[in-house]
Short mmCIF file of C-alpha atoms in Angstrom, two decimals:
data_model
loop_
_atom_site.label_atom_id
_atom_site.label_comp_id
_atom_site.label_asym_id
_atom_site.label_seq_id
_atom_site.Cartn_x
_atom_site.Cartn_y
_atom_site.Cartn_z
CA UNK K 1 43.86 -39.00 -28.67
CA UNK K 2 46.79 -38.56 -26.94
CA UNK K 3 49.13 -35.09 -27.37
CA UNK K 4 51.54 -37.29 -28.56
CA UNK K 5 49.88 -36.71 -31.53
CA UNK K 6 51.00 -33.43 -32.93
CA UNK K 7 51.71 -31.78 -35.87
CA UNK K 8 55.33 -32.89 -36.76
CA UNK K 9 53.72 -36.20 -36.53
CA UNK K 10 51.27 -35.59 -38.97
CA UNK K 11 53.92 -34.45 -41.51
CA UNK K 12 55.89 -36.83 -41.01
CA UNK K 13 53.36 -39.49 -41.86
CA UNK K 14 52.52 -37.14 -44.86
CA UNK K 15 56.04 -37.49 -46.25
CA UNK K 16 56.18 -41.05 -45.73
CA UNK K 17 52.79 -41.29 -47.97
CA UNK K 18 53.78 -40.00 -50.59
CA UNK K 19 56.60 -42.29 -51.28
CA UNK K 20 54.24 -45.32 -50.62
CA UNK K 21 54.43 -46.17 -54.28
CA UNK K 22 57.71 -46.20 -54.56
CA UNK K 23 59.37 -47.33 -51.24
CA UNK K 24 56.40 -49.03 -49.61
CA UNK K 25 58.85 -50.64 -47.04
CA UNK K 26 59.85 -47.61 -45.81
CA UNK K 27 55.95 -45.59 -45.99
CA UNK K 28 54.40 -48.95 -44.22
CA UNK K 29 57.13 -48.95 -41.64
CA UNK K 30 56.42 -45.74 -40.46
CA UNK K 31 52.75 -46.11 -40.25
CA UNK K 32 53.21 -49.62 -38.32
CA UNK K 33 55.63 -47.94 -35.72
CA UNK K 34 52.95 -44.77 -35.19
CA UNK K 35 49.81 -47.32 -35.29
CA UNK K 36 51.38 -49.76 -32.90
CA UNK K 37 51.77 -46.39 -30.37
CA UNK K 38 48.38 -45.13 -31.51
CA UNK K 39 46.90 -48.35 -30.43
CA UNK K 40 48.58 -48.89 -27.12
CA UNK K 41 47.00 -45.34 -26.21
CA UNK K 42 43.61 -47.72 -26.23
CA UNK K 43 44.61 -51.14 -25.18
CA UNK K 44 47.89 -52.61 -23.47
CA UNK K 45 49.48 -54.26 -26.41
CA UNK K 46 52.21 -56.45 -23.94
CA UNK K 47 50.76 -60.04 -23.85
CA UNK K 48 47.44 -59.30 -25.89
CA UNK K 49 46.36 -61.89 -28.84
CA UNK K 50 45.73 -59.49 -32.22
CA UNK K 51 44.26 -60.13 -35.02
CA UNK K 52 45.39 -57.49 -38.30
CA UNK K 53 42.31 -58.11 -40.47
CA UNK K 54 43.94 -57.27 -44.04
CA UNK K 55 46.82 -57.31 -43.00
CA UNK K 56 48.56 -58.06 -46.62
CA UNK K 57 52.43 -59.02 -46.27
CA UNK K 58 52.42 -58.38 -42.85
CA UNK K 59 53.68 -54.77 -42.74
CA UNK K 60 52.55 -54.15 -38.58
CA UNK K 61 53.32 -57.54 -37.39
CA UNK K 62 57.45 -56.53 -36.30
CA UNK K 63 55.62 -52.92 -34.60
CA UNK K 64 53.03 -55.04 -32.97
CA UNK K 65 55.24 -58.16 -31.82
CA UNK K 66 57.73 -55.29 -30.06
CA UNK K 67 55.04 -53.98 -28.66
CA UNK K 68 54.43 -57.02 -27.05
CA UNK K 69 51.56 -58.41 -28.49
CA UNK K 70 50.91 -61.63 -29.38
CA UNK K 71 50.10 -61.12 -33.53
CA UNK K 72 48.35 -62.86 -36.09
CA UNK K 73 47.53 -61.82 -39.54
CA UNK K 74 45.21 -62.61 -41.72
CA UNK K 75 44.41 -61.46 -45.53
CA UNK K 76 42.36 -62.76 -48.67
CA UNK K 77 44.86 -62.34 -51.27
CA UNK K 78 47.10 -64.52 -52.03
CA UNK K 79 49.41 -61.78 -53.87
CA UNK K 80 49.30 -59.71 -51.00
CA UNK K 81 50.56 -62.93 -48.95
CA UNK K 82 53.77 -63.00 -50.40
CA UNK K 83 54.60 -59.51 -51.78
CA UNK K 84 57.10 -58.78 -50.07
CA UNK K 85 58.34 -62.81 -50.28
CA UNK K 86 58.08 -65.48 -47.92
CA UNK K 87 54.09 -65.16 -45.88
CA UNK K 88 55.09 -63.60 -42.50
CA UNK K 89 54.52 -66.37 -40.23
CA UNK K 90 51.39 -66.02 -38.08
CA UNK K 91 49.72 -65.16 -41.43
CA UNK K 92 46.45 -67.29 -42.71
CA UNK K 93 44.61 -66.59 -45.62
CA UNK K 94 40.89 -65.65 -45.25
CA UNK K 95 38.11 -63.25 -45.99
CA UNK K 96 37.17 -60.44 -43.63
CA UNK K 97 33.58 -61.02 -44.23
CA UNK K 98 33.91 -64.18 -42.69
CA UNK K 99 36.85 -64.61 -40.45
CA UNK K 100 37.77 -67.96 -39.73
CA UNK K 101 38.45 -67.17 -36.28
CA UNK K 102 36.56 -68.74 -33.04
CA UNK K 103 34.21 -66.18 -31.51
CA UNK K 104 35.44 -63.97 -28.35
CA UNK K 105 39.07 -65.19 -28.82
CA UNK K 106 41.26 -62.14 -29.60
CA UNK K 107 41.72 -59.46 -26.96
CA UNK K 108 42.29 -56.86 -30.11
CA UNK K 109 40.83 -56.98 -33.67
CA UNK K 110 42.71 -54.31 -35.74
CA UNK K 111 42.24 -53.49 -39.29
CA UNK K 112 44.01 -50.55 -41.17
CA UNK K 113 42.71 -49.05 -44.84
CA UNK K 114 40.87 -52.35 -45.11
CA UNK K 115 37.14 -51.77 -44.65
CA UNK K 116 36.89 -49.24 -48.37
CA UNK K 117 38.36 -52.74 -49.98
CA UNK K 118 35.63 -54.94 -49.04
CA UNK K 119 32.12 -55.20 -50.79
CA UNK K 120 30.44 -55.75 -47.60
CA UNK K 121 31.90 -53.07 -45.12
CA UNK K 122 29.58 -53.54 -42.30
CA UNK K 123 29.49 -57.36 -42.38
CA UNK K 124 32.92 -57.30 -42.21
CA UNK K 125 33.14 -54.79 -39.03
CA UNK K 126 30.96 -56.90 -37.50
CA UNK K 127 32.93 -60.03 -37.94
CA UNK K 128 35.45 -58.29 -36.23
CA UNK K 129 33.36 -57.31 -33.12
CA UNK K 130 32.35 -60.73 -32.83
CA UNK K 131 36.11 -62.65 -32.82
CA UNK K 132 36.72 -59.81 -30.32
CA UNK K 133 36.60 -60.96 -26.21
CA UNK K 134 34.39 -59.00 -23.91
CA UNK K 135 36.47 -56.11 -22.88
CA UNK K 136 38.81 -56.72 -25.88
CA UNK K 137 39.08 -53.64 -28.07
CA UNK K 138 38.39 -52.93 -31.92
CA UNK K 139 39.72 -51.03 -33.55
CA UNK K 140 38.81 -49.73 -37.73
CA UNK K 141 40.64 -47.46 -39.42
CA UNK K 142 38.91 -46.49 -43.57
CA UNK K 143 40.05 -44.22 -46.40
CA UNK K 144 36.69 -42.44 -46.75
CA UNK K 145 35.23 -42.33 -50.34
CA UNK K 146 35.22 -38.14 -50.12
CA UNK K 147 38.46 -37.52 -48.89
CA UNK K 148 41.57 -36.53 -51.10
CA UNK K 149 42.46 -40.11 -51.20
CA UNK K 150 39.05 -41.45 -51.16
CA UNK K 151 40.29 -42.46 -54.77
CA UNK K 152 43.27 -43.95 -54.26
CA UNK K 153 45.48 -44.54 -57.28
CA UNK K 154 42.41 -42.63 -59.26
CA UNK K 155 41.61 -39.44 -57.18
CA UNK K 156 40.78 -36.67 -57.22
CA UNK K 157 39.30 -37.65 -60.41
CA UNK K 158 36.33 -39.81 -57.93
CA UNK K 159 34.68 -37.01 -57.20
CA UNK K 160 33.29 -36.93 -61.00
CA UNK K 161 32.08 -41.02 -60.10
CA UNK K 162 34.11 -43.78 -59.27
CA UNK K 163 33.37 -45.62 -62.24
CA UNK K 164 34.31 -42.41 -64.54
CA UNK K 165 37.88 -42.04 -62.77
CA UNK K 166 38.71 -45.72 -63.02
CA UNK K 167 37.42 -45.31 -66.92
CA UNK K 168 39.81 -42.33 -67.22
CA UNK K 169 42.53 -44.01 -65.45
CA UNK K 170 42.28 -47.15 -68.07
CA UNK K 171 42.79 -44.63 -70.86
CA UNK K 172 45.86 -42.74 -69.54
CA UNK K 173 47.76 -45.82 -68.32
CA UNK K 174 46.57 -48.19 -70.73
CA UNK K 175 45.87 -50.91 -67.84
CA UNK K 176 43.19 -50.92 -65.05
CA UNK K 177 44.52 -49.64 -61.41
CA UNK K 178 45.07 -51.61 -58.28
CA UNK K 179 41.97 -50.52 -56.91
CA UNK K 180 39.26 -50.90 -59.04
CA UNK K 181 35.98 -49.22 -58.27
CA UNK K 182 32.68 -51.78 -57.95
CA UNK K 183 35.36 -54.38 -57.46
CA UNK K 184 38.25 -53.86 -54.91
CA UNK K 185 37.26 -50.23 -53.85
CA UNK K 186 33.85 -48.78 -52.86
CA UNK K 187 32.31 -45.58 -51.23
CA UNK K 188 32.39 -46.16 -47.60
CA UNK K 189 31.34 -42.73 -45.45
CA UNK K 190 32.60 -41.68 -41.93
CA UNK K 191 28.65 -40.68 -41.13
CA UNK K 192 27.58 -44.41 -41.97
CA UNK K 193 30.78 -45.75 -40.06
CA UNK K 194 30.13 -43.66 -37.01
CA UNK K 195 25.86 -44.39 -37.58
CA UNK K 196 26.79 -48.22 -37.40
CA UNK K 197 29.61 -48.11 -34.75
CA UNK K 198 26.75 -46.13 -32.37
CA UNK K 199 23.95 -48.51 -32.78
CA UNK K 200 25.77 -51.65 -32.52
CA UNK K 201 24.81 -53.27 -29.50
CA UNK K 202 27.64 -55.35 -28.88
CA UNK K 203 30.17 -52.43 -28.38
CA UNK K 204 30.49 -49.09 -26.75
CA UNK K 205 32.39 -46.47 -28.92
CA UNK K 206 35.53 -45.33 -26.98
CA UNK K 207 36.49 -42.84 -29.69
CA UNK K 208 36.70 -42.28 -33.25
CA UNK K 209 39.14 -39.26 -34.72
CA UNK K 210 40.75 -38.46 -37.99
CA UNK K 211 43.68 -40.99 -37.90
CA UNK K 212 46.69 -38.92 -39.00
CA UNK K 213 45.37 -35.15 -37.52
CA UNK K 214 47.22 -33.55 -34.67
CA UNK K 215 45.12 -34.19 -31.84
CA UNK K 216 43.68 -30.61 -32.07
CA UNK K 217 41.82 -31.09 -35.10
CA UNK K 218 39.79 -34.23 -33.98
CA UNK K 219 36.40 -31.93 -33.44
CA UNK K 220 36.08 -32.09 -37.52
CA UNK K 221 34.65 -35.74 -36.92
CA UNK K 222 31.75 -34.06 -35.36
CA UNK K 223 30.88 -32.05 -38.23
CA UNK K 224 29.10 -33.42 -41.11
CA UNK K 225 30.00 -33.36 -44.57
CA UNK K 226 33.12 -31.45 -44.08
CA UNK K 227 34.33 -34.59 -42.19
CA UNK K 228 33.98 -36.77 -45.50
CA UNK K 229 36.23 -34.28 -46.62
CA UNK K 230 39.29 -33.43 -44.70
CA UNK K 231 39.28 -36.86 -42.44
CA UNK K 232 41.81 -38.55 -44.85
CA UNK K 233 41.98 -41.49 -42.56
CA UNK K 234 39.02 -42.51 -39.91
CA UNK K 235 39.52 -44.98 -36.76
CA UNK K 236 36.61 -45.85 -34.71
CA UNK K 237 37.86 -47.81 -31.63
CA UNK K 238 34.81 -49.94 -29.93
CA UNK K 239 35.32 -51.82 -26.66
CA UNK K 240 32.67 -54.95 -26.89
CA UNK K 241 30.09 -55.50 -24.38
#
């Protein structure tokens, strides 16, 4: 990670979270404009064909497209489609776990906060790898179950079950939440992430860091269990073979 990544940054993005609920324009704009650098750290962006698996309204598709790169979004929800109005254009509906996208055609398969959504993690990560050109870069970036936010709407009450703190959430709000544990959100580790990433053979792992860290504090991804912890945010970028 580049030393671009310091620890104003990582406030900054911490102050923009915590108005995602209430301004998500503004929260999601930020994050495009620092993912859209992050990225380009990995890949040149200027010319490249990207696919955003998940990529909902199309939040990253302005920070992409001024980057350069050639964008195309794609998300399973129909809500999603059109919450903020109007599909952006480039957008096509579709499942992660089966992309409808011709194999080794996109020099860059990105998906953000996606992966802890799906029932079917892996198969979904390896969709990606496969849409992905040889040479072309993936790149994955999860909310890992153990983490602060490992909950979302719910935490930190996971940590007693997910099943327990989307019970308890019911109760106190009187409806279910967004992200519904054993349905729309499920336990998804940085140790199985990094255990499949490693033995796929159709990749080599370029790097994988906590996504919103200063770039000093990357060495927790090497430690286990307290990196379910304090990651907050994972990326695992794979070049494939």
């Amino acid at each position: 990670m580049a030393r671009s990544a310091t620890m104003s940054r990582s406030i900054s993005l911490f102050r923009a979270f915590l108005r995602e609920q209430s301004e998500p324009d503004l929260f999601y704009g930020v994050l495009a404009a620092d993912s859209a650098r992050q990225l380009a750290e990995h890949v040149p962006l200027d010319g490249a064909l990207l696919l955003d698996v998940g990529g909902g309204p199309g939040y990253f598709a302005a920070a992409f497209r001024a980057a350069g790169a050639r964008y195309v979004g794609l998300e399973p929800d129909a809500g999603e489609l059109v919450a903020r109005g109007e599909p952006e254009p480039g957008t096509v509906r579709g499942s992660g776990e089966a992309l409808p996208v011709r194999s080794a055609s996109v020099d860059v398969c990105y998906s953000s906060n996606v992966l802890e959504h799906v029932a079917h993690p892996w198969a979904m990560a390896a969709e990606m790898v496969r849409v992905t050109r040889p040479g072309g870069t993936v790149y994955l970036s999860f909310t890992p179950w153990w983490s602060p936010h490992g909950g979302h709407e719910t935490g930190p009450w996971h940590y007693l079950g997910g099943h327990r703190a989307r019970r308890r959430y019911r109760r106190r709000e009187g409806r279910e939440p967004k992200n519904r544990f054993g349905e729309s959100l499920f336990p998804v580790s940085v140790g199985a992430a990094l255990r499949w990433a490693r033995r796929c053979p159709d990749v080599d792992v370029v790097a994988a860091y906590p996504r919103y860290h200063p770039w000093w504090a990357r060495w927790v991804v090497a430690v286990p269990l307290l990196r379910e912890v304090v990651c907050w945010n994972l990326v695992v970028v794979m070049r494939r073979r």
